[in-house]
């Protein structure tokens, strides 16, 4: 799917702060999902494949008005069939503390048997968690919409019976932020997962 020149021009009408470009980031908003990419390791991949979509998005042209939104992945231990699917968390970066990125981390915890709940942890040095394995930025949201974003994400539900429940829930949260026009673009869940494979390689190299 290729965006029109008008769409590209509209996206060029606002700029992002340089810090958005220093973290593993999805390709520029005007690019479509690549038609073919190598297969994913079973520990990372969700079988679902969804389409790239776009909605109109308007925001003030001021770098400080944005907060970066990321999908972070976490090692989830081993089970009877090997490494369990990685957990995904939604992170909204809110600042820094002595060189550490701070963010609000939203994720689900629990089990398919006992039920899940959404946890919201603010002011976290999210990259220092022992299970952290890299992150991919999925776009900016207006800083003024921070509280609204938290309210929207708290109400997200997913297929709790799936072994990929944490990944499904996080992607559903991204989709909801896009549907409410807080995020300018939406990338497929499969494509985000493939980018996270590269993000883990960067993390393993000590560069994240």
JSON list of N, CA and C in Angstrom, two decimals, residues 31-110:
[
{"chain": "A", "resi": 31, "resn": "UNK", "atom": "N", "xyz": [5.86, 5.22, 4.77]},
{"chain": "A", "resi": 31, "resn": "UNK", "atom": "CA", "xyz": [6.23, 3.96, 4.13]},
{"chain": "A", "resi": 31, "resn": "UNK", "atom": "C", "xyz": [5.26, 2.86, 4.52]},
{"chain": "A", "resi": 32, "resn": "UNK", "atom": "N", "xyz": [4.98, 1.97, 3.60]},
{"chain": "A", "resi": 32, "resn": "UNK", "atom": "CA", "xyz": [4.10, 0.84, 3.87]},
{"chain": "A", "resi": 32, "resn": "UNK", "atom": "C", "xyz": [4.91, -0.33, 4.41]},
{"chain": "A", "resi": 33, "resn": "UNK", "atom": "N", "xyz": [4.23, -1.30, 4.96]},
{"chain": "A", "resi": 33, "resn": "UNK", "atom": "CA", "xyz": [4.88, -2.50, 5.48]},
{"chain": "A", "resi": 33, "resn": "UNK", "atom": "C", "xyz": [5.60, -3.23, 4.35]},
{"chain": "A", "resi": 34, "resn": "UNK", "atom": "N", "xyz": [6.86, -3.61, 4.55]},
{"chain": "A", "resi": 34, "resn": "UNK", "atom": "CA", "xyz": [7.57, -4.34, 3.49]},
{"chain": "A", "resi": 34, "resn": "UNK", "atom": "C", "xyz": [6.81, -5.59, 3.08]},
{"chain": "A", "resi": 35, "resn": "UNK", "atom": "N", "xyz": [6.79, -5.93, 1.79]},
{"chain": "A", "resi": 35, "resn": "UNK", "atom": "CA", "xyz": [6.01, -7.07, 1.31]},
{"chain": "A", "resi": 35, "resn": "UNK", "atom": "C", "xyz": [6.54, -8.42, 1.77]},
{"chain": "A", "resi": 36, "resn": "UNK", "atom": "N", "xyz": [7.85, -8.51, 2.08]},
{"chain": "A", "resi": 36, "resn": "UNK", "atom": "CA", "xyz": [8.39, -9.78, 2.51]},
{"chain": "A", "resi": 36, "resn": "UNK", "atom": "C", "xyz": [9.51, -9.55, 3.51]},
{"chain": "A", "resi": 37, "resn": "UNK", "atom": "N", "xyz": [9.51, -10.33, 4.56]},
{"chain": "A", "resi": 37, "resn": "UNK", "atom": "CA", "xyz": [10.52, -10.23, 5.61]},
{"chain": "A", "resi": 37, "resn": "UNK", "atom": "C", "xyz": [10.84, -11.64, 6.06]},
{"chain": "A", "resi": 38, "resn": "UNK", "atom": "N", "xyz": [12.04, -11.88, 6.63]},
{"chain": "A", "resi": 38, "resn": "UNK", "atom": "CA", "xyz": [12.40, -13.23, 7.04]},
{"chain": "A", "resi": 38, "resn": "UNK", "atom": "C", "xyz": [11.53, -13.74, 8.17]},
{"chain": "A", "resi": 39, "resn": "UNK", "atom": "N", "xyz": [11.43, -15.07, 8.34]},
{"chain": "A", "resi": 39, "resn": "UNK", "atom": "CA", "xyz": [10.58, -15.63, 9.39]},
{"chain": "A", "resi": 39, "resn": "UNK", "atom": "C", "xyz": [11.10, -15.27, 10.77]},
{"chain": "A", "resi": 40, "resn": "UNK", "atom": "N", "xyz": [10.18, -15.25, 11.74]},
{"chain": "A", "resi": 40, "resn": "UNK", "atom": "CA", "xyz": [10.50, -14.90, 13.12]},
{"chain": "A", "resi": 40, "resn": "UNK", "atom": "C", "xyz": [10.81, -16.15, 13.93]},
{"chain": "A", "resi": 41, "resn": "UNK", "atom": "N", "xyz": [11.69, -16.01, 14.95]},
{"chain": "A", "resi": 41, "resn": "UNK", "atom": "CA", "xyz": [11.84, -17.11, 15.91]},
{"chain": "A", "resi": 41, "resn": "UNK", "atom": "C", "xyz": [10.50, -17.37, 16.61]},
{"chain": "A", "resi": 42, "resn": "UNK", "atom": "N", "xyz": [10.25, -18.62, 16.95]},
{"chain": "A", "resi": 42, "resn": "UNK", "atom": "CA", "xyz": [8.96, -18.98, 17.54]},
{"chain": "A", "resi": 42, "resn": "UNK", "atom": "C", "xyz": [8.72, -18.27, 18.85]},
{"chain": "A", "resi": 43, "resn": "UNK", "atom": "N", "xyz": [9.78, -17.92, 19.59]},
{"chain": "A", "resi": 43, "resn": "UNK", "atom": "CA", "xyz": [9.61, -17.26, 20.88]},
{"chain": "A", "resi": 43, "resn": "UNK", "atom": "C", "xyz": [9.09, -15.85, 20.74]},
{"chain": "A", "resi": 44, "resn": "UNK", "atom": "N", "xyz": [9.25, -15.25, 19.56]},
{"chain": "A", "resi": 44, "resn": "UNK", "atom": "CA", "xyz": [8.83, -13.88, 19.36]},
{"chain": "A", "resi": 44, "resn": "UNK", "atom": "C", "xyz": [7.52, -13.76, 18.60]},
{"chain": "A", "resi": 45, "resn": "UNK", "atom": "N", "xyz": [7.34, -14.62, 17.64]},
{"chain": "A", "resi": 45, "resn": "UNK", "atom": "CA", "xyz": [6.32, -14.37, 16.62]},
{"chain": "A", "resi": 45, "resn": "UNK", "atom": "C", "xyz": [4.91, -14.67, 17.10]},
{"chain": "A", "resi": 46, "resn": "UNK", "atom": "N", "xyz": [4.04, -13.78, 16.78]},
{"chain": "A", "resi": 46, "resn": "UNK", "atom": "CA", "xyz": [2.61, -14.04, 16.90]},
{"chain": "A", "resi": 46, "resn": "UNK", "atom": "C", "xyz": [2.13, -14.44, 15.51]},
{"chain": "A", "resi": 47, "resn": "UNK", "atom": "N", "xyz": [1.27, -15.45, 15.39]},
{"chain": "A", "resi": 47, "resn": "UNK", "atom": "CA", "xyz": [0.86, -15.91, 14.06]},
{"chain": "A", "resi": 47, "resn": "UNK", "atom": "C", "xyz": [0.02, -14.91, 13.29]},
{"chain": "A", "resi": 48, "resn": "UNK", "atom": "N", "xyz": [-0.53, -13.91, 13.96]},
{"chain": "A", "resi": 48, "resn": "UNK", "atom": "CA", "xyz": [-1.42, -12.98, 13.27]},
{"chain": "A", "resi": 48, "resn": "UNK", "atom": "C", "xyz": [-0.64, -12.06, 12.35]},
{"chain": "A", "resi": 49, "resn": "UNK", "atom": "N", "xyz": [-1.27, -11.65, 11.27]},
{"chain": "A", "resi": 49, "resn": "UNK", "atom": "CA", "xyz": [-0.70, -10.66, 10.36]},
{"chain": "A", "resi": 49, "resn": "UNK", "atom": "C", "xyz": [-1.80, -9.67, 10.03]},
{"chain": "A", "resi": 50, "resn": "UNK", "atom": "N", "xyz": [-1.56, -8.39, 10.34]},
{"chain": "A", "resi": 50, "resn": "UNK", "atom": "CA", "xyz": [-2.59, -7.39, 10.11]},
{"chain": "A", "resi": 50, "resn": "UNK", "atom": "C", "xyz": [-2.05, -6.31, 9.16]},
{"chain": "A", "resi": 51, "resn": "UNK", "atom": "N", "xyz": [-2.94, -5.56, 8.59]},
{"chain": "A", "resi": 51, "resn": "UNK", "atom": "CA", "xyz": [-2.58, -4.61, 7.54]},
{"chain": "A", "resi": 51, "resn": "UNK", "atom": "C", "xyz": [-2.16, -3.27, 8.13]},
{"chain": "A", "resi": 52, "resn": "UNK", "atom": "N", "xyz": [-1.30, -2.60, 7.38]},
{"chain": "A", "resi": 52, "resn": "UNK", "atom": "CA", "xyz": [-0.95, -1.22, 7.65]},
{"chain": "A", "resi": 52, "resn": "UNK", "atom": "C", "xyz": [-2.17, -0.36, 7.33]},
{"chain": "A", "resi": 53, "resn": "UNK", "atom": "N", "xyz": [-2.52, 0.53, 8.24]},
{"chain": "A", "resi": 53, "resn": "UNK", "atom": "CA", "xyz": [-3.63, 1.43, 7.98]},
{"chain": "A", "resi": 53, "resn": "UNK", "atom": "C", "xyz": [-3.23, 2.85, 8.34]},
{"chain": "A", "resi": 54, "resn": "UNK", "atom": "N", "xyz": [-4.04, 3.79, 7.97]},
{"chain": "A", "resi": 54, "resn": "UNK", "atom": "CA", "xyz": [-3.75, 5.18, 8.28]},
{"chain": "A", "resi": 54, "resn": "UNK", "atom": "C", "xyz": [-5.04, 5.94, 8.50]},
{"chain": "A", "resi": 55, "resn": "UNK", "atom": "N", "xyz": [-4.96, 6.94, 9.38]},
{"chain": "A", "resi": 55, "resn": "UNK", "atom": "CA", "xyz": [-6.08, 7.83, 9.62]},
{"chain": "A", "resi": 55, "resn": "UNK", "atom": "C", "xyz": [-5.54, 9.26, 9.61]},
{"chain": "A", "resi": 56, "resn": "UNK", "atom": "N", "xyz": [-6.38, 10.26, 9.31]},
{"chain": "A", "resi": 56, "resn": "UNK", "atom": "CA", "xyz": [-5.92, 11.64, 9.38]},
{"chain": "A", "resi": 56, "resn": "UNK", "atom": "C", "xyz": [-5.42, 11.96, 10.78]},
{"chain": "A", "resi": 57, "resn": "UNK", "atom": "N", "xyz": [-4.36, 12.75, 10.86]},
{"chain": "A", "resi": 57, "resn": "UNK", "atom": "CA", "xyz": [-3.79, 13.11, 12.16]},
{"chain": "A", "resi": 57, "resn": "UNK", "atom": "C", "xyz": [-3.29, 14.54, 12.08]},
{"chain": "A", "resi": 58, "resn": "UNK", "atom": "N", "xyz": [-3.66, 15.35, 13.05]},
{"chain": "A", "resi": 58, "resn": "UNK", "atom": "CA", "xyz": [-3.23, 16.74, 13.07]},
{"chain": "A", "resi": 58, "resn": "UNK", "atom": "C", "xyz": [-2.66, 17.04, 14.46]},
{"chain": "A", "resi": 59, "resn": "UNK", "atom": "N", "xyz": [-1.50, 17.69, 14.49]},
{"chain": "A", "resi": 59, "resn": "UNK", "atom": "CA", "xyz": [-0.85, 17.99, 15.76]},
{"chain": "A", "resi": 59, "resn": "UNK", "atom": "C", "xyz": [-0.05, 19.27, 15.62]},
{"chain": "A", "resi": 60, "resn": "UNK", "atom": "N", "xyz": [0.13, 19.98, 16.71]},
{"chain": "A", "resi": 60, "resn": "UNK", "atom": "CA", "xyz": [0.93, 21.21, 16.64]},
{"chain": "A", "resi": 60, "resn": "UNK", "atom": "C", "xyz": [2.39, 20.91, 16.33]},
{"chain": "A", "resi": 61, "resn": "UNK", "atom": "N", "xyz": [3.03, 21.82, 15.62]},
{"chain": "A", "resi": 61, "resn": "UNK", "atom": "CA", "xyz": [4.42, 21.63, 15.21]},
{"chain": "A", "resi": 61, "resn": "UNK", "atom": "C", "xyz": [5.35, 22.14, 16.32]},
{"chain": "A", "resi": 62, "resn": "UNK", "atom": "N", "xyz": [5.41, 21.39, 17.41]},
{"chain": "A", "resi": 62, "resn": "UNK", "atom": "CA", "xyz": [6.25, 21.78, 18.54]},
{"chain": "A", "resi": 62, "resn": "UNK", "atom": "C", "xyz": [6.77, 20.51, 19.20]},
{"chain": "A", "resi": 63, "resn": "UNK", "atom": "N", "xyz": [8.10, 20.33, 19.19]},
{"chain": "A", "resi": 63, "resn": "UNK", "atom": "CA", "xyz": [8.68, 19.06, 19.63]},
{"chain": "A", "resi": 63, "resn": "UNK", "atom": "C", "xyz": [8.27, 18.70, 21.05]},
{"chain": "A", "resi": 64, "resn": "UNK", "atom": "N", "xyz": [8.19, 19.68, 21.95]},
{"chain": "A", "resi": 64, "resn": "UNK", "atom": "CA", "xyz": [7.92, 19.37, 23.35]},
{"chain": "A", "resi": 64, "resn": "UNK", "atom": "C", "xyz": [6.48, 18.95, 23.60]},
{"chain": "A", "resi": 65, "resn": "UNK", "atom": "N", "xyz": [5.65, 19.00, 22.59]},
{"chain": "A", "resi": 65, "resn": "UNK", "atom": "CA", "xyz": [4.25, 18.60, 22.75]},
{"chain": "A", "resi": 65, "resn": "UNK", "atom": "C", "xyz": [4.03, 17.12, 22.54]},
{"chain": "A", "resi": 66, "resn": "UNK", "atom": "N", "xyz": [5.10, 16.35, 22.35]},
{"chain": "A", "resi": 66, "resn": "UNK", "atom": "CA", "xyz": [4.95, 14.93, 22.05]},
{"chain": "A", "resi": 66, "resn": "UNK", "atom": "C", "xyz": [5.60, 14.06, 23.12]},
{"chain": "A", "resi": 67, "resn": "UNK", "atom": "N", "xyz": [5.02, 12.87, 23.29]},
{"chain": "A", "resi": 67, "resn": "UNK", "atom": "CA", "xyz": [5.61, 11.82, 24.12]},
{"chain": "A", "resi": 67, "resn": "UNK", "atom": "C", "xyz": [5.78, 10.58, 23.23]},
{"chain": "A", "resi": 68, "resn": "UNK", "atom": "N", "xyz": [6.93, 9.96, 23.34]},
{"chain": "A", "resi": 68, "resn": "UNK", "atom": "CA", "xyz": [7.20, 8.78, 22.50]},
{"chain": "A", "resi": 68, "resn": "UNK", "atom": "C", "xyz": [6.51, 7.55, 23.09]},
{"chain": "A", "resi": 69, "resn": "UNK", "atom": "N", "xyz": [5.88, 6.77, 22.24]},
{"chain": "A", "resi": 69, "resn": "UNK", "atom": "CA", "xyz": [5.22, 5.52, 22.63]},
{"chain": "A", "resi": 69, "resn": "UNK", "atom": "C", "xyz": [6.00, 4.35, 22.06]},
{"chain": "A", "resi": 70, "resn": "UNK", "atom": "N", "xyz": [6.27, 3.37, 22.90]},
{"chain": "A", "resi": 70, "resn": "UNK", "atom": "CA", "xyz": [7.06, 2.22, 22.47]},
{"chain": "A", "resi": 70, "resn": "UNK", "atom": "C", "xyz": [6.36, 0.92, 22.85]},
{"chain": "A", "resi": 71, "resn": "UNK", "atom": "N", "xyz": [6.70, -0.13, 22.12]},
{"chain": "A", "resi": 71, "resn": "UNK", "atom": "CA", "xyz": [6.38, -1.50, 22.52]},
{"chain": "A", "resi": 71, "resn": "UNK", "atom": "C", "xyz": [7.69, -2.12, 22.98]},
{"chain": "A", "resi": 72, "resn": "UNK", "atom": "N", "xyz": [7.74, -2.51, 24.25]},
{"chain": "A", "resi": 72, "resn": "UNK", "atom": "CA", "xyz": [8.92, -3.15, 24.82]},
{"chain": "A", "resi": 72, "resn": "UNK", "atom": "C", "xyz": [8.64, -4.63, 25.00]},
{"chain": "A", "resi": 73, "resn": "UNK", "atom": "N", "xyz": [9.66, -5.45, 24.82]},
{"chain": "A", "resi": 73, "resn": "UNK", "atom": "CA", "xyz": [9.49, -6.89, 24.99]},
{"chain": "A", "resi": 73, "resn": "UNK", "atom": "C", "xyz": [10.31, -7.37, 26.17]},
{"chain": "A", "resi": 74, "resn": "UNK", "atom": "N", "xyz": [9.79, -8.43, 26.81]},
{"chain": "A", "resi": 74, "resn": "UNK", "atom": "CA", "xyz": [10.42, -8.97, 28.01]},
{"chain": "A", "resi": 74, "resn": "UNK", "atom": "C", "xyz": [10.49, -10.50, 27.93]},
{"chain": "A", "resi": 75, "resn": "UNK", "atom": "N", "xyz": [11.63, -11.00, 28.32]},
{"chain": "A", "resi": 75, "resn": "UNK", "atom": "CA", "xyz": [11.81, -12.46, 28.41]},
{"chain": "A", "resi": 75, "resn": "UNK", "atom": "C", "xyz": [10.80, -13.01, 29.41]},
{"chain": "A", "resi": 76, "resn": "UNK", "atom": "N", "xyz": [10.20, -14.16, 29.07]},
{"chain": "A", "resi": 76, "resn": "UNK", "atom": "CA", "xyz": [9.10, -14.70, 29.87]},
{"chain": "A", "resi": 76, "resn": "UNK", "atom": "C", "xyz": [9.38, -16.11, 30.38]},
{"chain": "A", "resi": 77, "resn": "UNK", "atom": "N", "xyz": [10.67, -16.49, 30.41]},
{"chain": "A", "resi": 77, "resn": "UNK", "atom": "CA", "xyz": [11.01, -17.80, 30.95]},
{"chain": "A", "resi": 77, "resn": "UNK", "atom": "C", "xyz": [10.80, -18.93, 29.95]},
{"chain": "A", "resi": 78, "resn": "UNK", "atom": "N", "xyz": [10.98, -20.14, 30.45]},
{"chain": "A", "resi": 78, "resn": "UNK", "atom": "CA", "xyz": [10.84, -21.33, 29.62]},
{"chain": "A", "resi": 78, "resn": "UNK", "atom": "C", "xyz": [9.70, -22.20, 30.14]},
{"chain": "A", "resi": 79, "resn": "UNK", "atom": "N", "xyz": [9.04, -22.87, 29.21]},
{"chain": "A", "resi": 79, "resn": "UNK", "atom": "CA", "xyz": [7.97, -23.78, 29.55]},
{"chain": "A", "resi": 79, "resn": "UNK", "atom": "C", "xyz": [8.24, -25.16, 29.01]},
{"chain": "A", "resi": 80, "resn": "UNK", "atom": "N", "xyz": [7.21, -25.98, 28.96]},
{"chain": "A", "resi": 80, "resn": "UNK", "atom": "CA", "xyz": [7.37, -27.36, 28.50]},
{"chain": "A", "resi": 80, "resn": "UNK", "atom": "C", "xyz": [7.82, -27.44, 27.05]},
{"chain": "A", "resi": 81, "resn": "UNK", "atom": "N", "xyz": [7.53, -26.41, 26.27]},
{"chain": "A", "resi": 81, "resn": "UNK", "atom": "CA", "xyz": [7.87, -26.43, 24.85]},
{"chain": "A", "resi": 81, "resn": "UNK", "atom": "C", "xyz": [8.99, -25.44, 24.52]},
{"chain": "A", "resi": 82, "resn": "UNK", "atom": "N", "xyz": [9.78, -25.08, 25.48]},
{"chain": "A", "resi": 82, "resn": "UNK", "atom": "CA", "xyz": [10.89, -24.17, 25.23]},
{"chain": "A", "resi": 82, "resn": "UNK", "atom": "C", "xyz": [10.58, -22.76, 25.72]},
{"chain": "A", "resi": 83, "resn": "UNK", "atom": "N", "xyz": [11.24, -21.79, 25.12]},
{"chain": "A", "resi": 83, "resn": "UNK", "atom": "CA", "xyz": [11.06, -20.40, 25.53]},
{"chain": "A", "resi": 83, "resn": "UNK", "atom": "C", "xyz": [9.62, -19.95, 25.29]},
{"chain": "A", "resi": 84, "resn": "UNK", "atom": "N", "xyz": [9.02, -19.38, 26.32]},
{"chain": "A", "resi": 84, "resn": "UNK", "atom": "CA", "xyz": [7.65, -18.89, 26.18]},
{"chain": "A", "resi": 84, "resn": "UNK", "atom": "C", "xyz": [7.63, -17.64, 25.30]},
{"chain": "A", "resi": 85, "resn": "UNK", "atom": "N", "xyz": [6.47, -17.35, 24.68]},
{"chain": "A", "resi": 85, "resn": "UNK", "atom": "CA", "xyz": [6.37, -16.09, 23.91]},
{"chain": "A", "resi": 85, "resn": "UNK", "atom": "C", "xyz": [6.74, -14.90, 24.78]},
{"chain": "A", "resi": 86, "resn": "UNK", "atom": "N", "xyz": [7.50, -13.99, 24.21]},
{"chain": "A", "resi": 86, "resn": "UNK", "atom": "CA", "xyz": [7.90, -12.81, 24.96]},
{"chain": "A", "resi": 86, "resn": "UNK", "atom": "C", "xyz": [6.68, -11.99, 25.39]},
{"chain": "A", "resi": 87, "resn": "UNK", "atom": "N", "xyz": [6.78, -11.39, 26.56]},
{"chain": "A", "resi": 87, "resn": "UNK", "atom": "CA", "xyz": [5.75, -10.44, 27.02]},
{"chain": "A", "resi": 87, "resn": "UNK", "atom": "C", "xyz": [5.99, -9.11, 26.33]},
{"chain": "A", "resi": 88, "resn": "UNK", "atom": "N", "xyz": [4.92, -8.44, 25.95]},
{"chain": "A", "resi": 88, "resn": "UNK", "atom": "CA", "xyz": [5.02, -7.08, 25.43]},
{"chain": "A", "resi": 88, "resn": "UNK", "atom": "C", "xyz": [4.43, -6.12, 26.45]},
{"chain": "A", "resi": 89, "resn": "UNK", "atom": "N", "xyz": [5.06, -4.97, 26.59]},
{"chain": "A", "resi": 89, "resn": "UNK", "atom": "CA", "xyz": [4.55, -3.88, 27.42]},
{"chain": "A", "resi": 89, "resn": "UNK", "atom": "C", "xyz": [4.40, -2.64, 26.55]},
{"chain": "A", "resi": 90, "resn": "UNK", "atom": "N", "xyz": [3.43, -1.81, 26.87]},
{"chain": "A", "resi": 90, "resn": "UNK", "atom": "CA", "xyz": [3.31, -0.50, 26.24]},
{"chain": "A", "resi": 90, "resn": "UNK", "atom": "C", "xyz": [4.02, 0.50, 27.14]},
{"chain": "A", "resi": 91, "resn": "UNK", "atom": "N", "xyz": [4.87, 1.33, 26.55]},
{"chain": "A", "resi": 91, "resn": "UNK", "atom": "CA", "xyz": [5.63, 2.31, 27.32]},
{"chain": "A", "resi": 91, "resn": "UNK", "atom": "C", "xyz": [5.39, 3.70, 26.72]},
{"chain": "A", "resi": 92, "resn": "UNK", "atom": "N", "xyz": [5.10, 4.66, 27.58]},
{"chain": "A", "resi": 92, "resn": "UNK", "atom": "CA", "xyz": [5.03, 6.06, 27.18]},
{"chain": "A", "resi": 92, "resn": "UNK", "atom": "C", "xyz": [6.17, 6.78, 27.88]},
{"chain": "A", "resi": 93, "resn": "UNK", "atom": "N", "xyz": [7.14, 7.21, 27.11]},
{"chain": "A", "resi": 93, "resn": "UNK", "atom": "CA", "xyz": [8.29, 7.89, 27.72]},
{"chain": "A", "resi": 93, "resn": "UNK", "atom": "C", "xyz": [7.88, 9.26, 28.23]},
{"chain": "A", "resi": 94, "resn": "UNK", "atom": "N", "xyz": [8.30, 9.56, 29.46]},
{"chain": "A", "resi": 94, "resn": "UNK", "atom": "CA", "xyz": [7.87, 10.80, 30.10]},
{"chain": "A", "resi": 94, "resn": "UNK", "atom": "C", "xyz": [9.03, 11.68, 30.54]},
{"chain": "A", "resi": 95, "resn": "UNK", "atom": "N", "xyz": [10.27, 11.20, 30.42]},
{"chain": "A", "resi": 95, "resn": "UNK", "atom": "CA", "xyz": [11.40, 12.03, 30.83]},
{"chain": "A", "resi": 95, "resn": "UNK", "atom": "C", "xyz": [12.64, 11.19, 31.02]},
{"chain": "A", "resi": 96, "resn": "UNK", "atom": "N", "xyz": [13.57, 11.69, 31.80]},
{"chain": "A", "resi": 96, "resn": "UNK", "atom": "CA", "xyz": [14.81, 10.97, 32.08]},
{"chain": "A", "resi": 96, "resn": "UNK", "atom": "C", "xyz": [15.27, 11.29, 33.49]},
{"chain": "A", "resi": 97, "resn": "UNK", "atom": "N", "xyz": [16.10, 10.42, 34.02]},
{"chain": "A", "resi": 97, "resn": "UNK", "atom": "CA", "xyz": [16.62, 10.59, 35.37]},
{"chain": "A", "resi": 97, "resn": "UNK", "atom": "C", "xyz": [18.07, 10.10, 35.40]},
{"chain": "A", "resi": 98, "resn": "UNK", "atom": "N", "xyz": [19.00, 11.05, 35.49]},
{"chain": "A", "resi": 98, "resn": "UNK", "atom": "CA", "xyz": [20.43, 10.73, 35.56]},
{"chain": "A", "resi": 98, "resn": "UNK", "atom": "C", "xyz": [20.86, 9.77, 34.44]},
{"chain": "A", "resi": 99, "resn": "UNK", "atom": "N", "xyz": [20.41, 10.07, 33.25]},
{"chain": "A", "resi": 99, "resn": "UNK", "atom": "CA", "xyz": [20.81, 9.29, 32.09]},
{"chain": "A", "resi": 99, "resn": "UNK", "atom": "C", "xyz": [19.92, 8.12, 31.77]},
{"chain": "A", "resi": 100, "resn": "UNK", "atom": "N", "xyz": [18.94, 7.82, 32.61]},
{"chain": "A", "resi": 100, "resn": "UNK", "atom": "CA", "xyz": [18.02, 6.71, 32.37]},
{"chain": "A", "resi": 100, "resn": "UNK", "atom": "C", "xyz": [16.69, 7.25, 31.83]},
{"chain": "A", "resi": 101, "resn": "UNK", "atom": "N", "xyz": [16.19, 6.60, 30.78]},
{"chain": "A", "resi": 101, "resn": "UNK", "atom": "CA", "xyz": [14.87, 6.96, 30.27]},
{"chain": "A", "resi": 101, "resn": "UNK", "atom": "C", "xyz": [13.79, 6.55, 31.27]},
{"chain": "A", "resi": 102, "resn": "UNK", "atom": "N", "xyz": [12.86, 7.46, 31.51]},
{"chain": "A", "resi": 102, "resn": "UNK", "atom": "CA", "xyz": [11.72, 7.17, 32.38]},
{"chain": "A", "resi": 102, "resn": "UNK", "atom": "C", "xyz": [10.47, 7.02, 31.53]},
{"chain": "A", "resi": 103, "resn": "UNK", "atom": "N", "xyz": [9.60, 6.13, 31.97]},
{"chain": "A", "resi": 103, "resn": "UNK", "atom": "CA", "xyz": [8.36, 5.95, 31.22]},
{"chain": "A", "resi": 103, "resn": "UNK", "atom": "C", "xyz": [7.26, 5.38, 32.09]},
{"chain": "A", "resi": 104, "resn": "UNK", "atom": "N", "xyz": [6.05, 5.54, 31.59]},
{"chain": "A", "resi": 104, "resn": "UNK", "atom": "CA", "xyz": [4.90, 4.87, 32.19]},
{"chain": "A", "resi": 104, "resn": "UNK", "atom": "C", "xyz": [4.72, 3.54, 31.47]},
{"chain": "A", "resi": 105, "resn": "UNK", "atom": "N", "xyz": [4.74, 2.47, 32.24]},
{"chain": "A", "resi": 105, "resn": "UNK", "atom": "CA", "xyz": [4.67, 1.11, 31.68]},
{"chain": "A", "resi": 105, "resn": "UNK", "atom": "C", "xyz": [3.28, 0.55, 31.93]},
{"chain": "A", "resi": 106, "resn": "UNK", "atom": "N", "xyz": [2.64, 0.08, 30.87]},
{"chain": "A", "resi": 106, "resn": "UNK", "atom": "CA", "xyz": [1.31, -0.53, 30.96]},
{"chain": "A", "resi": 106, "resn": "UNK", "atom": "C", "xyz": [1.40, -1.94, 30.43]},
{"chain": "A", "resi": 107, "resn": "UNK", "atom": "N", "xyz": [0.91, -2.89, 31.21]},
{"chain": "A", "resi": 107, "resn": "UNK", "atom": "CA", "xyz": [1.00, -4.29, 30.80]},
{"chain": "A", "resi": 107, "resn": "UNK", "atom": "C", "xyz": [-0.06, -5.09, 31.56]},
{"chain": "A", "resi": 108, "resn": "UNK", "atom": "N", "xyz": [-0.24, -6.34, 31.12]},
{"chain": "A", "resi": 108, "resn": "UNK", "atom": "CA", "xyz": [-1.18, -7.21, 31.82]},
{"chain": "A", "resi": 108, "resn": "UNK", "atom": "C", "xyz": [-0.40, -8.28, 32.59]},
{"chain": "A", "resi": 109, "resn": "UNK", "atom": "N", "xyz": [-0.95, -8.68, 33.71]},
{"chain": "A", "resi": 109, "resn": "UNK", "atom": "CA", "xyz": [-0.37, -9.79, 34.46]},
{"chain": "A", "resi": 109, "resn": "UNK", "atom": "C", "xyz": [-1.50, -10.67, 34.97]},
{"chain": "A", "resi": 110, "resn": "UNK", "atom": "N", "xyz": [-1.18, -11.93, 35.17]},
{"chain": "A", "resi": 110, "resn": "UNK", "atom": "CA", "xyz": [-2.17, -12.90, 35.61]},
{"chain": "A", "resi": 110, "resn": "UNK", "atom": "C", "xyz": [-2.07, -14.16, 34.78]}
]
